[in-house]
Coordinates of C-alpha atoms and ligand atoms in Angstrom, one line a residue:
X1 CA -39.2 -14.2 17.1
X2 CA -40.8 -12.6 13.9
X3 CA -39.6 -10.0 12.1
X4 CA -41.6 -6.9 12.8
X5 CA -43.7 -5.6 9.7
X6 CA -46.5 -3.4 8.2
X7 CA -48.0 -4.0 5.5
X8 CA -44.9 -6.1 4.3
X9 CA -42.6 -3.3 5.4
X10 CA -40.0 -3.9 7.9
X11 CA -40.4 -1.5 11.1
X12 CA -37.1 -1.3 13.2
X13 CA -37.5 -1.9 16.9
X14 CA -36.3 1.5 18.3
X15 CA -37.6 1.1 21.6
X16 CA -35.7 -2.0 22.5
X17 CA -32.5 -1.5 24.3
X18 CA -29.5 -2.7 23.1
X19 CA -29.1 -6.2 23.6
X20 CA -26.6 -7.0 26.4
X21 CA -23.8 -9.3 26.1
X22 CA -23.5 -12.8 27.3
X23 CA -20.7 -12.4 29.6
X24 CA -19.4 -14.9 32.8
X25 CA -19.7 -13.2 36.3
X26 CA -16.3 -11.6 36.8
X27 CA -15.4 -13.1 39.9
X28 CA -15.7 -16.7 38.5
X29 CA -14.3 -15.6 34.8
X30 CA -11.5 -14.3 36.9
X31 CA -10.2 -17.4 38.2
X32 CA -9.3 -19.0 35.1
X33 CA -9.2 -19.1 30.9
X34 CA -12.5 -19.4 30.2
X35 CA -14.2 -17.3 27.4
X36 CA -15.7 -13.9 29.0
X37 CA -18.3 -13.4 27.0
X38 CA -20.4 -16.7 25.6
X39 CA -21.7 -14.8 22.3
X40 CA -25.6 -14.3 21.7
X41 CA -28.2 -17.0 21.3
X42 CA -30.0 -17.2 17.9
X43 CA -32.7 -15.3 20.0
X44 CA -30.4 -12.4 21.6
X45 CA -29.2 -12.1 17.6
X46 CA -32.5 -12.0 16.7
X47 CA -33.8 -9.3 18.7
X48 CA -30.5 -7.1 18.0
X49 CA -31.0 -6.7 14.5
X50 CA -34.7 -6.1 14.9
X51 CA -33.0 -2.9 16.3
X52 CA -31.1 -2.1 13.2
X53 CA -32.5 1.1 11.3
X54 CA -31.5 -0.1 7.9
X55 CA -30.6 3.3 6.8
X56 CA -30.4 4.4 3.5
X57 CA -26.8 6.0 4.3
X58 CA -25.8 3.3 6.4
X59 CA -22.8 5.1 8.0
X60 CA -21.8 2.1 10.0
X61 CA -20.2 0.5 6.6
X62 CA -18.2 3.3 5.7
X63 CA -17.0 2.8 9.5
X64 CA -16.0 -0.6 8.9
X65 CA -12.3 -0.7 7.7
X66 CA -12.7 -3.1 5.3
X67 CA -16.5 -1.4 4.7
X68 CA -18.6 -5.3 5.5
X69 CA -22.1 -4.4 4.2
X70 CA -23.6 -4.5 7.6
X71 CA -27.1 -3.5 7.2
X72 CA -27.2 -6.5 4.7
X73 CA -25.8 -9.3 7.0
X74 CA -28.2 -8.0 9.5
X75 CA -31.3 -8.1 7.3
X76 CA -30.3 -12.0 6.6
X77 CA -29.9 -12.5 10.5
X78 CA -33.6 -10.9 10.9
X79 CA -34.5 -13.3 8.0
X80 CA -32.9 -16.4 10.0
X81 CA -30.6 -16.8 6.9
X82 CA -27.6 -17.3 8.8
X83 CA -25.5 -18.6 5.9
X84 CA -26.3 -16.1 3.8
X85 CA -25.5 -13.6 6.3
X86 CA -22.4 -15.3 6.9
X87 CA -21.4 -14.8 2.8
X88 CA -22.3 -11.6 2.9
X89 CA -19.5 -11.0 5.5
X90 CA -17.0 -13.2 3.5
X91 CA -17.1 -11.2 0.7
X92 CA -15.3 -8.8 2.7
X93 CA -14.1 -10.1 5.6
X94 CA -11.9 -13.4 6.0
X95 CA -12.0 -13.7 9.9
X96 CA -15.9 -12.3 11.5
X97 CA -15.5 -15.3 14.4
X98 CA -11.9 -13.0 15.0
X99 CA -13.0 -9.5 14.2
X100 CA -16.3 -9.9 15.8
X101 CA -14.5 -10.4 19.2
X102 CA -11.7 -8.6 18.8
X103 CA -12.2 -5.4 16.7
X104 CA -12.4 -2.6 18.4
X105 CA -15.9 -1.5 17.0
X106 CA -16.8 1.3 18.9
X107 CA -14.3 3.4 16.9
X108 CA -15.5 2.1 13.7
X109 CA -19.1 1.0 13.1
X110 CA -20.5 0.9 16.1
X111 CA -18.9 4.4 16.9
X112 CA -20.8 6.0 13.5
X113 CA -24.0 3.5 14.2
X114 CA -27.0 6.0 13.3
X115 CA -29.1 4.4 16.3
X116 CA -26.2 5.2 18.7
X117 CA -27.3 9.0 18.3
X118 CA -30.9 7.7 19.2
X119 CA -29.8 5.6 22.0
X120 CA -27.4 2.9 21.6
X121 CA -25.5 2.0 18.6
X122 CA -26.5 -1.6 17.1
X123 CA -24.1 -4.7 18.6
X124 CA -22.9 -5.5 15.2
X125 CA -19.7 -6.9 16.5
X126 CA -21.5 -9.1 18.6
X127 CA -23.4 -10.0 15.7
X128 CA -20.7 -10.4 13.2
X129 CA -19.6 -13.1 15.8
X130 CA -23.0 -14.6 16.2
X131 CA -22.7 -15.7 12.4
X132 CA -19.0 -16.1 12.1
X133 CA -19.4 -18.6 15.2
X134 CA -21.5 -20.6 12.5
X135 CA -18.8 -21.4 9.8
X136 CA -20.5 -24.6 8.6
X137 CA -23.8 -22.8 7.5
X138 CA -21.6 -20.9 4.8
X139 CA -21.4 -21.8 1.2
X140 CA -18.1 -23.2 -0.3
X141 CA -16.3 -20.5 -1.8
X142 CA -15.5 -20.8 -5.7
X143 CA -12.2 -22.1 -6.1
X144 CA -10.2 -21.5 -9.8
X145 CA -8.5 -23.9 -11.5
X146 CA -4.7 -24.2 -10.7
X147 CA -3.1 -21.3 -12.3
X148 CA 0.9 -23.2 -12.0
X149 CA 2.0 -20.3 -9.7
X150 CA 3.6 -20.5 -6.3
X151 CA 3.5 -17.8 -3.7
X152 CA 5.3 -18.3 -0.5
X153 CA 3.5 -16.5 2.1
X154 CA 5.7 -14.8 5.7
X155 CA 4.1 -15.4 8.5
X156 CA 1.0 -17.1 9.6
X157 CA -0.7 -13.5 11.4
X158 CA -4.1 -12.5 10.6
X159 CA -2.2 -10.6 7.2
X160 CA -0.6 -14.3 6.3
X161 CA -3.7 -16.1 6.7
X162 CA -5.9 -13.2 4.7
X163 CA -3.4 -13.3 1.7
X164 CA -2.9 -17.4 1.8
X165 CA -6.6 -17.9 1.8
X166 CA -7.6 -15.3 -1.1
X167 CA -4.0 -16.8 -3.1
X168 CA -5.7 -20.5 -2.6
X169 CA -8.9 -19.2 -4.2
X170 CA -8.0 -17.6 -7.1
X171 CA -5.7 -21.0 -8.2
X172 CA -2.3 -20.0 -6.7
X173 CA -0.2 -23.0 -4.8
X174 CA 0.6 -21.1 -1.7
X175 CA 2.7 -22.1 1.2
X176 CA 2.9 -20.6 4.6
X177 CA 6.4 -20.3 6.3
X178 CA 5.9 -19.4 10.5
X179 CA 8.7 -19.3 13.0
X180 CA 6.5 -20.4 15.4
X181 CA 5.9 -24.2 15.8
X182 CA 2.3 -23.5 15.4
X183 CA -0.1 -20.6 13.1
X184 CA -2.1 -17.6 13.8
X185 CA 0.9 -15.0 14.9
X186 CA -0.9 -12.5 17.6
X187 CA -4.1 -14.6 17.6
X188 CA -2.6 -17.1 19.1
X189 CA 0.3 -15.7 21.2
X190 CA -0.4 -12.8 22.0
X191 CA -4.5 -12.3 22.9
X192 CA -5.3 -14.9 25.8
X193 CA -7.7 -17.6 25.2
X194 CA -10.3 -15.9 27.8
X195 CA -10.6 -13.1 24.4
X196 CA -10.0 -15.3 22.0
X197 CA -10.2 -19.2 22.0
X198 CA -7.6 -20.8 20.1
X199 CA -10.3 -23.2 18.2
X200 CA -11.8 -20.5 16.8
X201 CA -8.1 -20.0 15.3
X202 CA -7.2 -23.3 14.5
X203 CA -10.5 -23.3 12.6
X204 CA -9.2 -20.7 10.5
X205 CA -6.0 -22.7 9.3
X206 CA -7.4 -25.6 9.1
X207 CA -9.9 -24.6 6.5
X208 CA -7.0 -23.3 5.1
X209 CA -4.9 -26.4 4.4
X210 CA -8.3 -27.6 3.6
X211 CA -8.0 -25.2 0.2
X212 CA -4.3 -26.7 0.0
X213 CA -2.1 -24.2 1.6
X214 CA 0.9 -26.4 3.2
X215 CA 2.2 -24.7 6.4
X216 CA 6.1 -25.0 7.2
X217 CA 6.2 -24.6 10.9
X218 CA 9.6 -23.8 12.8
X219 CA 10.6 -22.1 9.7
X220 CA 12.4 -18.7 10.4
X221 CA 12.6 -17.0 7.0
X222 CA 15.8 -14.9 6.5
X223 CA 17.7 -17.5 9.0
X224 CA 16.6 -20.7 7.8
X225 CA 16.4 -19.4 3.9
X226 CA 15.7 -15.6 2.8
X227 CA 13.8 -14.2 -0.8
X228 CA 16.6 -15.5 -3.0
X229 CA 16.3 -18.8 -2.2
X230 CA 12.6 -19.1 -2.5
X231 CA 12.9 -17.6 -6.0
X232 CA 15.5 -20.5 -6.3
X233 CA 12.9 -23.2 -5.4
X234 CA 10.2 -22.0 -7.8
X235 CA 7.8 -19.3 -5.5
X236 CA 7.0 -16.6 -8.3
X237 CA 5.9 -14.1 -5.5
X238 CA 6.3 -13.5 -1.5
X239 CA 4.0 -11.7 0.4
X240 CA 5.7 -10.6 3.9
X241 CA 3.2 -10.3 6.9
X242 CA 6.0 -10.7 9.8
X243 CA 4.3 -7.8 12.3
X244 CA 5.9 -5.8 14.9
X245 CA 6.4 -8.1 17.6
X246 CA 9.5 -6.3 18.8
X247 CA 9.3 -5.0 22.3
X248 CA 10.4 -1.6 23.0
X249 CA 13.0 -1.0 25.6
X250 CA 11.9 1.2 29.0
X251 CA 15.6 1.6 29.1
X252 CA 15.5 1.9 32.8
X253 CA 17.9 0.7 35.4
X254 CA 16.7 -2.8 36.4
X255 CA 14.9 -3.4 33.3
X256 CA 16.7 -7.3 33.0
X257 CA 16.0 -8.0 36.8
X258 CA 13.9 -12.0 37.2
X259 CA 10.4 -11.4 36.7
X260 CA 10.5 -8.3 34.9
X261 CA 9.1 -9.5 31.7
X262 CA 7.9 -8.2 28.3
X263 CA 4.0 -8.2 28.0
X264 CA 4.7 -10.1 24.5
X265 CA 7.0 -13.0 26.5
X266 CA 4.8 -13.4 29.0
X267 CA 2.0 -13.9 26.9
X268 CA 3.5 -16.0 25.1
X269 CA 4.8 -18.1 27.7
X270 CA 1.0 -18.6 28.9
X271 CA -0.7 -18.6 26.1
X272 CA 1.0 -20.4 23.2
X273 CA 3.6 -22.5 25.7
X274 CA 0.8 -22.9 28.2
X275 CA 3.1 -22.1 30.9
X276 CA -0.4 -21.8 33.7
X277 CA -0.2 -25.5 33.4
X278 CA 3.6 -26.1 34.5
X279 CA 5.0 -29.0 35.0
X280 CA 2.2 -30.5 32.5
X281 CA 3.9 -28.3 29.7
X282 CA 7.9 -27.3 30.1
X283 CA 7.9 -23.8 30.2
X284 CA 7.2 -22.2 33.7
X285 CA 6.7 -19.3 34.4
X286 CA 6.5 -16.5 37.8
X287 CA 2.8 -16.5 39.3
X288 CA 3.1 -13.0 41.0
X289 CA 1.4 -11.8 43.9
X290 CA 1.9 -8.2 43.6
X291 CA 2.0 -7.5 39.9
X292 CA 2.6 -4.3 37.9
X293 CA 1.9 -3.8 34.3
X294 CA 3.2 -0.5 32.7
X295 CA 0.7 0.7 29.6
X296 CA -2.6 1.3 29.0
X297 CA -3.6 -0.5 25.4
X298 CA -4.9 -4.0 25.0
X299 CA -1.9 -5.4 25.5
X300 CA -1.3 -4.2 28.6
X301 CA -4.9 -5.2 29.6
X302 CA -4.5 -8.8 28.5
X303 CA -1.1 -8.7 30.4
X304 CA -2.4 -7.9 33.7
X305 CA -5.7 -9.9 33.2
X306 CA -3.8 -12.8 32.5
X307 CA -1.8 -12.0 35.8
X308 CA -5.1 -12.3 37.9
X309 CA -5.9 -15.4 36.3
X310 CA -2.6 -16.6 37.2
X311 CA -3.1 -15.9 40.9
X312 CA -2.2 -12.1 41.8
X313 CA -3.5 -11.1 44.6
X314 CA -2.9 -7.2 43.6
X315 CA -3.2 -6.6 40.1
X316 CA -2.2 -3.4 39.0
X317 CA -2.3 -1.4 35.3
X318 CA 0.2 1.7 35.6
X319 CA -0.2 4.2 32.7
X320 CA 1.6 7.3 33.0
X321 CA -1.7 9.2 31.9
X322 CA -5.5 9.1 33.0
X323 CA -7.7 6.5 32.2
X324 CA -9.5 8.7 29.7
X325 CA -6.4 8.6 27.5
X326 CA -5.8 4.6 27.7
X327 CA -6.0 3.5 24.0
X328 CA -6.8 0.0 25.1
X329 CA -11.0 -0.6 24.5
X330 CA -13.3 0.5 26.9
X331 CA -14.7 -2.8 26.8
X332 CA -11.2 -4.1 27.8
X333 CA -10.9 -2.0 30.9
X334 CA -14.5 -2.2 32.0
X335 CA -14.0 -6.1 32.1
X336 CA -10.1 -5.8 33.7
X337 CA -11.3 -3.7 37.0
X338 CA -14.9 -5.8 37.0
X339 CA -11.9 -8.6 37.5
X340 CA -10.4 -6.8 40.3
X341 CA -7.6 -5.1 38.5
X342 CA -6.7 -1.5 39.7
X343 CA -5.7 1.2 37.5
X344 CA -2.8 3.7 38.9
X345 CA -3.1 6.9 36.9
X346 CA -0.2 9.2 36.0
X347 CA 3.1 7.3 36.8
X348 CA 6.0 6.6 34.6
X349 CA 8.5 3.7 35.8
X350 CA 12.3 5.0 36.7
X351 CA 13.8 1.9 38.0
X352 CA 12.8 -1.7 39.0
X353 CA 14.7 -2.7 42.2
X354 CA 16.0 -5.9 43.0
X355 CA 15.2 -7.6 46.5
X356 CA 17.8 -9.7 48.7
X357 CA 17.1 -12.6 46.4
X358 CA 18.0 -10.6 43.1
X359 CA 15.0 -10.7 41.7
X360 CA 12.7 -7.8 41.6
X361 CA 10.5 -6.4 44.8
X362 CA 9.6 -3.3 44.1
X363 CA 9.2 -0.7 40.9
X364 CA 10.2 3.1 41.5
X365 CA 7.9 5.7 39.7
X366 CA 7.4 9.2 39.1
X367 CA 4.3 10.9 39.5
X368 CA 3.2 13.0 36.8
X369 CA 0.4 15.2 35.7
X370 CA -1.3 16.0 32.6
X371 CA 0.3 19.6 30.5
X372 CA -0.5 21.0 27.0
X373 CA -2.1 18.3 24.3
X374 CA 1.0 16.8 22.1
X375 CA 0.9 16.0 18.9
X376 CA -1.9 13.5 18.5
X377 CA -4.2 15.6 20.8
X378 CA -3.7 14.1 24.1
X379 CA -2.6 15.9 27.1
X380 CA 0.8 15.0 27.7
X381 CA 2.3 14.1 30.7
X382 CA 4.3 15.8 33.1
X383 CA 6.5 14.8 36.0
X384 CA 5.5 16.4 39.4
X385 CA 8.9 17.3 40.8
X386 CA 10.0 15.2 43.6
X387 CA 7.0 13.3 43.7
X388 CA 8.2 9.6 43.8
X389 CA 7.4 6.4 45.3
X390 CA 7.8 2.6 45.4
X391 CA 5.3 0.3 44.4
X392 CA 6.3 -3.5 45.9
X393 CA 5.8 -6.2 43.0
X394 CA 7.2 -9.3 42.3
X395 CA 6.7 -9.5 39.2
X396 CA 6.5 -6.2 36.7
X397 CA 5.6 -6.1 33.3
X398 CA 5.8 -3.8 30.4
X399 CA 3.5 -3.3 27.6
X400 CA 4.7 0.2 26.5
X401 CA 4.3 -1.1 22.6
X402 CA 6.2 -2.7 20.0
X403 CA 8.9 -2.3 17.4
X404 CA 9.1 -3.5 13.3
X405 CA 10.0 -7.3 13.5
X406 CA 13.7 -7.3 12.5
X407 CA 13.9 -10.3 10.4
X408 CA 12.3 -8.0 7.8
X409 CA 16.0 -6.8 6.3
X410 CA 17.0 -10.4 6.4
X411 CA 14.4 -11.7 4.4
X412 CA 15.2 -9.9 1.1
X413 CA 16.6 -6.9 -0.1
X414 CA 13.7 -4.7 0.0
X415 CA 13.0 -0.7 1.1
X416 CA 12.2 0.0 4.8
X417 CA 11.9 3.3 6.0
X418 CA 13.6 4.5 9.1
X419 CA 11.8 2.6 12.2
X420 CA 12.3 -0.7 10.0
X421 CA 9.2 -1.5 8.9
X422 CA 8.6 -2.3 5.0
X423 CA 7.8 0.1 2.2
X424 CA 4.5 -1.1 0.7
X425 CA 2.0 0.8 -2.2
X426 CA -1.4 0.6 -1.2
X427 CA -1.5 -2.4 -3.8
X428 CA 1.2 -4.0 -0.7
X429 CA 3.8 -4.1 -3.4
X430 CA 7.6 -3.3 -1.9
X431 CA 10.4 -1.8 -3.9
X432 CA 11.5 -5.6 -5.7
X433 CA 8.4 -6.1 -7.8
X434 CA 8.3 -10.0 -7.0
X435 CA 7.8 -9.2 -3.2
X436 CA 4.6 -7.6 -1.4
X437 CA 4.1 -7.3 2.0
X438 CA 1.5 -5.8 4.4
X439 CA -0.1 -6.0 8.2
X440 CA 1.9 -4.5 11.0
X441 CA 5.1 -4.8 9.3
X442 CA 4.2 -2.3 7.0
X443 CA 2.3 0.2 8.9
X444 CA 3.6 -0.6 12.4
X445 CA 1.3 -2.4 15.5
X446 CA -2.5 -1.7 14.0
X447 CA -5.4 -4.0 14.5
X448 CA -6.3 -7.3 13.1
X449 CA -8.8 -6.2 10.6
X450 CA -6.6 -4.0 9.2
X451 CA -3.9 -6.9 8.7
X452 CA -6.7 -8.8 7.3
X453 CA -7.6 -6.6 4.8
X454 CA -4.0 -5.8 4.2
X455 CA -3.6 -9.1 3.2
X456 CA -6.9 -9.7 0.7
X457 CA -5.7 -6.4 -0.9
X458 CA -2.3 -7.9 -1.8
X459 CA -3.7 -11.5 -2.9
X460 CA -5.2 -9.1 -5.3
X461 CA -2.8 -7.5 -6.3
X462 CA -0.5 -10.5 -6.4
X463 CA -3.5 -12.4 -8.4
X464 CA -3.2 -9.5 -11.2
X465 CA 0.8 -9.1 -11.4
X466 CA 1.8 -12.9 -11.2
X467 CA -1.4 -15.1 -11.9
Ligands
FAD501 P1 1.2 -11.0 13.5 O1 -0.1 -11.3 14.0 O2 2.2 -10.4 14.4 O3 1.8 -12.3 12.8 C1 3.1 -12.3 12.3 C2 3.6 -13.7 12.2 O4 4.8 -13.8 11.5 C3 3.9 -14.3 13.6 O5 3.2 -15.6 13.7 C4 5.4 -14.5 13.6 O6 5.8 -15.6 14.4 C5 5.7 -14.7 12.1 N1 7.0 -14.3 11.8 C6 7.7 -13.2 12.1 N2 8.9 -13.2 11.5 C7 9.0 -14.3 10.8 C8 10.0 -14.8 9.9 N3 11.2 -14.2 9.7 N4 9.8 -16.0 9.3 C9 8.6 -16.7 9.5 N5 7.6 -16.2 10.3 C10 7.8 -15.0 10.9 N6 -5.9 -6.0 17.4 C11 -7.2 -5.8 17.4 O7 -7.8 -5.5 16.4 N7 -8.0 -6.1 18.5 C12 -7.4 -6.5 19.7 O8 -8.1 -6.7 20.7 C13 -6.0 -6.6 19.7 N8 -5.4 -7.1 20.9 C14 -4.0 -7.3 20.8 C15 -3.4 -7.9 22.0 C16 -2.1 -8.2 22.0 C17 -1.5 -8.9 23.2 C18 -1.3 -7.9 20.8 C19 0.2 -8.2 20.8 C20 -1.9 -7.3 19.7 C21 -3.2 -7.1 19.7 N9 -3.9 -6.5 18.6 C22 -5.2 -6.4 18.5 C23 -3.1 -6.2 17.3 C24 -3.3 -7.3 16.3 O9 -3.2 -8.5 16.9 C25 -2.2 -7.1 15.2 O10 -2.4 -5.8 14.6 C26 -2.3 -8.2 14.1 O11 -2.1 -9.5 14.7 C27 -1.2 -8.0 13.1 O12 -1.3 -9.0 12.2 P2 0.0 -9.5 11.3 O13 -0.5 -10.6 10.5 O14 0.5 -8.3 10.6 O15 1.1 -9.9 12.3
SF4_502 FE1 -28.1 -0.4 11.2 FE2 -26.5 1.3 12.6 FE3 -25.8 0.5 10.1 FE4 -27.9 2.2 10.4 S1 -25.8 2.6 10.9 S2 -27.7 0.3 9.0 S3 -28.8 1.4 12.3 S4 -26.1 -0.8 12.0

C-alpha cells in the first residue's frame, strides 16, 4: 500500500474508517491465556496512518503523558520506516510494546486525536504496538563511557526498569534489587498474560542486563538490607520504584473466609506462580463456579476475566456505581462482557458468609443508588434502605484498590506524607539527597506510562546530581 500523494504532497485518507483491531473471537479467547488482540499486520498499520491528519497542532502529543511525537512515528510507519519509527518513540518512551497495549489511550491521545472530532480518533496505541512489537528493527542506543558510579535501583516495575535502563545509558553501573523471584513488578503479576504476554516483558529485562544492569532477585530491600547499607557497599544513589501493591481492607465481617481473596493475590497466584496449571506448578489455587469481583477498574476486570478463564460458570463484576462511572477502560469492559462476564450495578458488599464447609457461599450486599456528585465529580452512591440481598459465590474477590507499599519506611529514612507513600520533587528526589524515588510509590496506584516516565525523569536527574 502506497502512500497517498499530490503533487508530492501527502493527502490523509479521511474517508477510511478506523482500522479495527485484530482481536480472537471472545468465546474461544475466553477459554484460556491466549493474547486477545493479535496486533496489526504491516498492512492494517499501513492503512491506519494513512488516516492520520498530520496536524500542524498535533493535539494528540500534548495528550501523551510523556508527549511521544506521534504524528512523526506515524509519518515513518506511512514511509515503511519501521525502525526509524520505532526511535522516534524511544526517545520518549522506554516500553511502546507495554504502553501500546496497556495505556489507556482514549483519555490521552487518542481522546484529543483531531480526527476523532471528524469521525474516529487515529489507533495510535495500536500502532505504537505495531512498531514496538518490532524491537530488532531499532538502532542501538548510544551508550557513555563508564562514569565509576553505582546506583541501586528498588524494584523491578515499569518505574525500575525506566530509571535502570536510562542509568545504564548514560555510563552508570546500576543494579536492580526485586522481592520477587523474577522482574517486571505489575507487568508481570498483576496484568494477565491474555493483556500482556510475559515475553514481551522478559524482552524488556533482558535487553536490560544486555546494557549490564545485574538483577538481585529474592532481594527484599529494608528486610534483607535497607539505604544505609547500600551506601555501605559503594551505591552513590537509590532510586525507589516499590508501587502500591498494598490491598485495601473492605473491613467487612467475613473478609478472611477460604476463597475470598485479594484481586492482587489472586493474580498473582495465576499469573506469576501459574497457579491454572496446578499440580504442574505448586501453588493451587480455587477455580470458582460462581465468582464475584467487587470494583470496577482494570484490576477488577482482569480479576474476573481471569475467573472465566479459570472456569466460572457465572462471572460477575459488582461495583457499587453504574457502569458509566467504572474507571476501568472501556476497552476492558467491552472485552470482559463480550467474554460472558456480567456487570451488577450499584451494590456495595456488607458481609461474606461462610457455608457448612467454612468456606464462603454467598456475599451479602446493599443496594444503592446514585445521589449528589462528590468530590471528583461523580455521582456518589447511596444505600437504598432495606434493600439487601445475597449473591451465592464461591469464590469472591476484591479489587476496591491499593495502598503505598510499606517497605517504603524500612528502606531508609526518607519523608512520606500521611497515606505512606514517598515525598518526591518533580526531579523524583526525596528529602535525603542521595535517594530519589518515583512511580506509584510516590503518587499512589497510576498507570504504567506514568511510572515509566517517572523513572526516565529521575535517571535524569540522578545523571546530573551523581554522574
Ligand atoms: P510496580 O509495577 O508495582 O513495581 C514495583 C516492584 O517493586 C514490584 O516488582 C515489587 O515486587 C517490587 N518491590 C516492592 N517492595 C520492594 C522492596 N522492599 N524491595 C525490593 N523490591 C520491592 N496501568 C496502565 O497503564 N494500564 C493498565 O491496563 C493497567 N492495568 C493494571 C492491572 C493491574 C492488575 C494492576 C495491579 C495495575 C494496573 N495498572 C495499569 C497500573 C500499573 O501497572 C502501575 O501503575 C505500574 O505498574 C506502577 O509501576 P511501578 O514501577 O511504580 O510499580
Ligand atoms: Fe494524527 Fe490525530 Fe495526532 Fe492529528 S491529533 S497528528 S490526526 S494522531
Amino acid at each position: 500500500m502506497r502512500m497517498p500523494q499530490v503533487n508530492g504532497r501527502y493527502i490523509p485518507n479521511v474517508k477510511a474508517p478506523r482500522t479495527a483491531d485484530n482481536e480472537e473471537p471472545a468465546a474461544e479467547r475466553a477459554q484460556d491465556f491466549r493474547p486477545v488482540d493479535k496486533g496489526f499486520t504491516k498492512e492494517m498499520a499501513i492503512a491506519e496512518a494513512n488516516r492520520c491528519l498530520d496536524c500542524k497542532n498535533p493535539l494528540c502529543v500534548q495528550g501523551c503523558p510523556v508527549n511521544i511525537n506521534i504524528p512523526r512515528f506515524i509519518e515513518a510507519i506511512r514511509a515503511e520506516e519501521f525502525g526509524r519509527g520505532l526511535d522516534i518513540i524511544r526517545e520518549s518512551s522506554m516500553l511502546p510494546a507495554v504502553c501500546g497495549r496497556v495505556c489507556p489511550q482514549e483519555n490521552q491521545c487518542e481522546g484529543v486525536c483531531i480526527m476523532g472530532k471528524r469521525s474516529e480518533p487515529v489507533a495510535i496505541g495500536q500502532l505504537e504496538r505495531f512498531l514496538g512489537d518490532q524491537p530488532e528493527l531499532a538502532s542501538k542506543p548510544a551508550i557513555a563511557p563508564k562514569n565509576g558510579k553505582k546506583v541501586a535501583v528498588v524494584g523491578s516495575g515499569p518505574s525500575g526498569i525506566a530509571c535502570a535502563g536510562e542509568l545504564a545509558r548514560n555510563g552508570f553501573d546500576v543494579t536492580v534489587f526485586e522481592a520477587f523471584f523474577t522482574g517486571g513488578g505489575v507487568l508481570v503479576y498483576g496484568i494477565p498474560e491474555f493483556r500482556l504476554p510475559k515475553a514481551v516483558v522478559k524482552r524488556e529485562i533482558d535487553g536490560l542486563q544486555e546494557l549490564g544492569v545485574k538483577f538481585e532477585y529474592n532481594s527484599v530491600v529494608g528486610r534483607i538490607t535497607d539505604a544505609d547499607e547500600l551506601f555501605e557497599q559503594g551505591f552513590d544513589a537509590i532510586y525507589i520504584a516499590t508501587g502500591a501493591g498494598l490491598p485495601k481492607l473492605l473491613n467487612i465481617p467475613g473478609e478472611n473466609l477460604p476463597n475470598v481473596f485479594f484481586a492482587n493475590e489472586y493474580l498473582t497466584r495465576v499469573n506469576l506462580m501459574k497457579a491454572n496449571k496446578f499440580p504442574e506448578y505448586d501453588t493451587p489455587t480455587k477455580h470458582g463456579k460462581n465468582v464475584v469481583v467487587f470494583g470496577g477498574g482494570n484490576v477488577a476486570m482482569d480479576a474476573v476475566r481471569t475467573a472465566k478463564r479459570l472456569g466460572a460458570e457465572r462471572a460477575i463484576i459488582a461495583y457499587r456505581r453504574t457502569e458509566d462511572e467504572m474507571p476501568a477502560r472501556r476497552a476492558e469492559l467491552h472485552h470482559a462482557k463480550a467474554e460472558g462476564v456480567e456487570v451488577l450495578p450499584l451494590v456495595s458488599p456488607l458481609e461474606f458468609i461462610a457455608g457448612e464447609d467454612g468456606t464462603v457461599c454467598a456475599v451479602r450486599v446493599q443496594k444503592m443508588e446514585l445521589g449528589e456528585p462528590d468530590a471528583d465529580g461523580r455521582r456518589r452512591p447511596v444505600p437504598i434502605e432495606g434493600a439487601i440481598e445475597d449473591i451465592p459465590c464461591d469464590v469472591a474477590i476484591s479489587a476496591i484498590g491499593t495502598n503505598a507499599n510499606p517497605f517504603a519506611k524500612m528502606i531508609g529514612d526518607i519523608k512520606l506524607n500521611k497515606w505512606g507513600y514517598i515525598e518526591a520533587d518533580e526531579e523524583g528526589r526525596t528529602s535525603d539527597p542521595r535517594i530519589w524515588a518515583g512511580g506509584d510509590i510516590v503518587t499512589g496506584a497510576a498507570t504504567v506510562i506514568l511510572a515509566m516516565g517517572a523513572g526516565k525523569i529521575a535517571a535524569a536527574s540522578i545523571t546530573k546530581h551523581i554522574g
